[in-house]
């Protein structure tokens, strides 16, 4: 059987978050340096920031209840032999 621990997905999610934060910082830096303080840029930035905070909050609520020591089954040799009992 080929299994991986569930916390590897948590590490992948954290890598995604680091990349997302890097792009968000570049976005804010671009807005500040180009002095494009318009109502449209403020609304879009505020909307994106709000959705990001809500997503992080609900993600935290969901993943706090997970058992990170559980294993995810990727491949089982019994699938090929047909001896799996459901």
PDB file of C-alpha atoms in Angstrom:
ATOM      1  CA  UNK A   1       0.000   0.000   0.000  1.00  0.00           C
ATOM      2  CA  UNK A   2       1.172   3.487  -0.810  1.00  0.00           C
ATOM      3  CA  UNK A   3       0.073   6.030   1.780  1.00  0.00           C
ATOM      4  CA  UNK A   4       1.098   9.538   2.698  1.00  0.00           C
ATOM      5  CA  UNK A   5       0.350  11.407   5.915  1.00  0.00           C
ATOM      6  CA  UNK A   6      -2.442  13.936   5.779  1.00  0.00           C
ATOM      7  CA  UNK A   7      -0.187  16.739   6.992  1.00  0.00           C
ATOM      8  CA  UNK A   8       1.599  16.785   3.611  1.00  0.00           C
ATOM      9  CA  UNK A   9      -1.521  18.445   2.214  1.00  0.00           C
ATOM     10  CA  UNK A  10      -1.261  21.007   5.005  1.00  0.00           C
ATOM     11  CA  UNK A  11       2.303  21.800   3.913  1.00  0.00           C
ATOM     12  CA  UNK A  12       1.137  22.167   0.298  1.00  0.00           C
ATOM     13  CA  UNK A  13      -1.603  24.528   1.477  1.00  0.00           C
ATOM     14  CA  UNK A  14       0.931  26.569   3.441  1.00  0.00           C
ATOM     15  CA  UNK A  15       3.145  26.855   0.352  1.00  0.00           C
ATOM     16  CA  UNK A  16       0.117  28.084  -1.580  1.00  0.00           C
ATOM     17  CA  UNK A  17      -0.563  30.657   1.139  1.00  0.00           C
ATOM     18  CA  UNK A  18       3.015  31.932   1.017  1.00  0.00           C
ATOM     19  CA  UNK A  19       2.776  32.405  -2.758  1.00  0.00           C
ATOM     20  CA  UNK A  20      -0.613  34.106  -2.380  1.00  0.00           C
ATOM     21  CA  UNK A  21       0.704  36.497   0.269  1.00  0.00           C
ATOM     22  CA  UNK A  22       3.707  37.311  -1.916  1.00  0.00           C
ATOM     23  CA  UNK A  23       1.413  38.255  -4.792  1.00  0.00           C
ATOM     24  CA  UNK A  24      -0.838  40.264  -2.471  1.00  0.00           C
ATOM     25  CA  UNK A  25       2.143  42.223  -1.167  1.00  0.00           C
ATOM     26  CA  UNK A  26       3.282  42.902  -4.732  1.00  0.00           C
ATOM     27  CA  UNK A  27      -0.242  44.084  -5.549  1.00  0.00           C
ATOM     28  CA  UNK A  28      -0.339  46.505  -2.612  1.00  0.00           C
ATOM     29  CA  UNK A  29       3.176  47.688  -3.386  1.00  0.00           C
ATOM     30  CA  UNK A  30       2.176  48.342  -6.997  1.00  0.00           C
ATOM     31  CA  UNK A  31      -0.879  50.337  -5.926  1.00  0.00           C
ATOM     32  CA  UNK A  32       1.166  52.455  -3.531  1.00  0.00           C
ATOM     33  CA  UNK A  33       4.147  53.040  -5.826  1.00  0.00           C
ATOM     34  CA  UNK A  34       2.073  53.975  -8.888  1.00  0.00           C
ATOM     35  CA  UNK A  35      -0.207  56.177  -6.787  1.00  0.00           C
ATOM     36  CA  UNK A  36      -3.287  54.593  -8.314  1.00  0.00           C
ATOM     37  CA  UNK A  37      -5.534  55.353  -5.366  1.00  0.00           C
ATOM     38  CA  UNK A  38      -8.871  55.273  -7.130  1.00  0.00           C
ATOM     39  CA  UNK A  39     -12.224  54.208  -5.841  1.00  0.00           C
ATOM     40  CA  UNK A  40     -12.156  51.154  -8.093  1.00  0.00           C
ATOM     41  CA  UNK A  41      -8.747  49.996  -6.865  1.00  0.00           C
ATOM     42  CA  UNK A  42      -9.844  50.531  -3.263  1.00  0.00           C
ATOM     43  CA  UNK A  43     -13.070  48.538  -3.716  1.00  0.00           C
ATOM     44  CA  UNK A  44     -11.352  45.636  -5.487  1.00  0.00           C
ATOM     45  CA  UNK A  45      -8.517  45.566  -2.947  1.00  0.00           C
ATOM     46  CA  UNK A  46     -10.944  45.723  -0.020  1.00  0.00           C
ATOM     47  CA  UNK A  47     -13.103  42.978  -1.566  1.00  0.00           C
ATOM     48  CA  UNK A  48     -10.056  40.755  -2.129  1.00  0.00           C
ATOM     49  CA  UNK A  49      -8.736  41.385   1.387  1.00  0.00           C
ATOM     50  CA  UNK A  50     -12.142  40.636   2.934  1.00  0.00           C
ATOM     51  CA  UNK A  51     -12.552  37.400   0.993  1.00  0.00           C
ATOM     52  CA  UNK A  52      -9.038  36.380   1.943  1.00  0.00           C
ATOM     53  CA  UNK A  53      -9.696  36.939   5.653  1.00  0.00           C
ATOM     54  CA  UNK A  54     -13.010  35.048   5.481  1.00  0.00           C
ATOM     55  CA  UNK A  55     -11.412  32.169   3.595  1.00  0.00           C
ATOM     56  CA  UNK A  56      -8.592  31.907   6.119  1.00  0.00           C
ATOM     57  CA  UNK A  57     -11.037  31.996   9.028  1.00  0.00           C
ATOM     58  CA  UNK A  58     -13.275  29.257   7.636  1.00  0.00           C
ATOM     59  CA  UNK A  59     -10.245  27.201   6.621  1.00  0.00           C
ATOM     60  CA  UNK A  60      -8.939  27.437  10.175  1.00  0.00           C
ATOM     61  CA  UNK A  61     -12.316  26.305  11.512  1.00  0.00           C
ATOM     62  CA  UNK A  62     -12.314  23.252   9.240  1.00  0.00           C
ATOM     63  CA  UNK A  63      -8.692  22.158   9.598  1.00  0.00           C
ATOM     64  CA  UNK A  64      -8.568  22.591  13.369  1.00  0.00           C
ATOM     65  CA  UNK A  65     -10.751  19.491  13.724  1.00  0.00           C
ATOM     66  CA  UNK A  66      -8.664  17.287  11.423  1.00  0.00           C
ATOM     67  CA  UNK A  67      -6.513  14.405  12.574  1.00  0.00           C
ATOM     68  CA  UNK A  68      -3.230  15.283  10.860  1.00  0.00           C
ATOM     69  CA  UNK A  69      -1.641  11.925  11.724  1.00  0.00           C
ATOM     70  CA  UNK A  70      -4.139  10.043   9.542  1.00  0.00           C
ATOM     71  CA  UNK A  71      -2.845   8.549   6.325  1.00  0.00           C
ATOM     72  CA  UNK A  72      -4.224   8.994   2.832  1.00  0.00           C
ATOM     73  CA  UNK A  73      -4.297   5.834   0.742  1.00  0.00           C
ATOM     74  CA  UNK A  74      -2.900   6.536  -2.727  1.00  0.00           C
ATOM     75  CA  UNK A  75      -2.540   3.032  -4.089  1.00  0.00           C
ATOM     76  CA  UNK A  76      -3.531  -0.354  -2.751  1.00  0.00           C
ATOM     77  CA  UNK A  77      -2.309  -3.556  -4.424  1.00  0.00           C
ATOM     78  CA  UNK A  78      -5.568  -5.257  -3.469  1.00  0.00           C
ATOM     79  CA  UNK A  79      -7.308  -3.079  -6.052  1.00  0.00           C
ATOM     80  CA  UNK A  80      -5.549  -5.069  -8.774  1.00  0.00           C
ATOM     81  CA  UNK A  81      -6.269  -8.518  -7.354  1.00  0.00           C
ATOM     82  CA  UNK A  82      -9.937  -7.846  -6.746  1.00  0.00           C
ATOM     83  CA  UNK A  83      -9.860  -9.202  -3.202  1.00  0.00           C
ATOM     84  CA  UNK A  84     -11.213  -6.049  -1.630  1.00  0.00           C
ATOM     85  CA  UNK A  85     -14.158  -6.600   0.685  1.00  0.00           C
ATOM     86  CA  UNK A  86     -16.396  -3.556   1.029  1.00  0.00           C
TER      87      UNK A  86
END
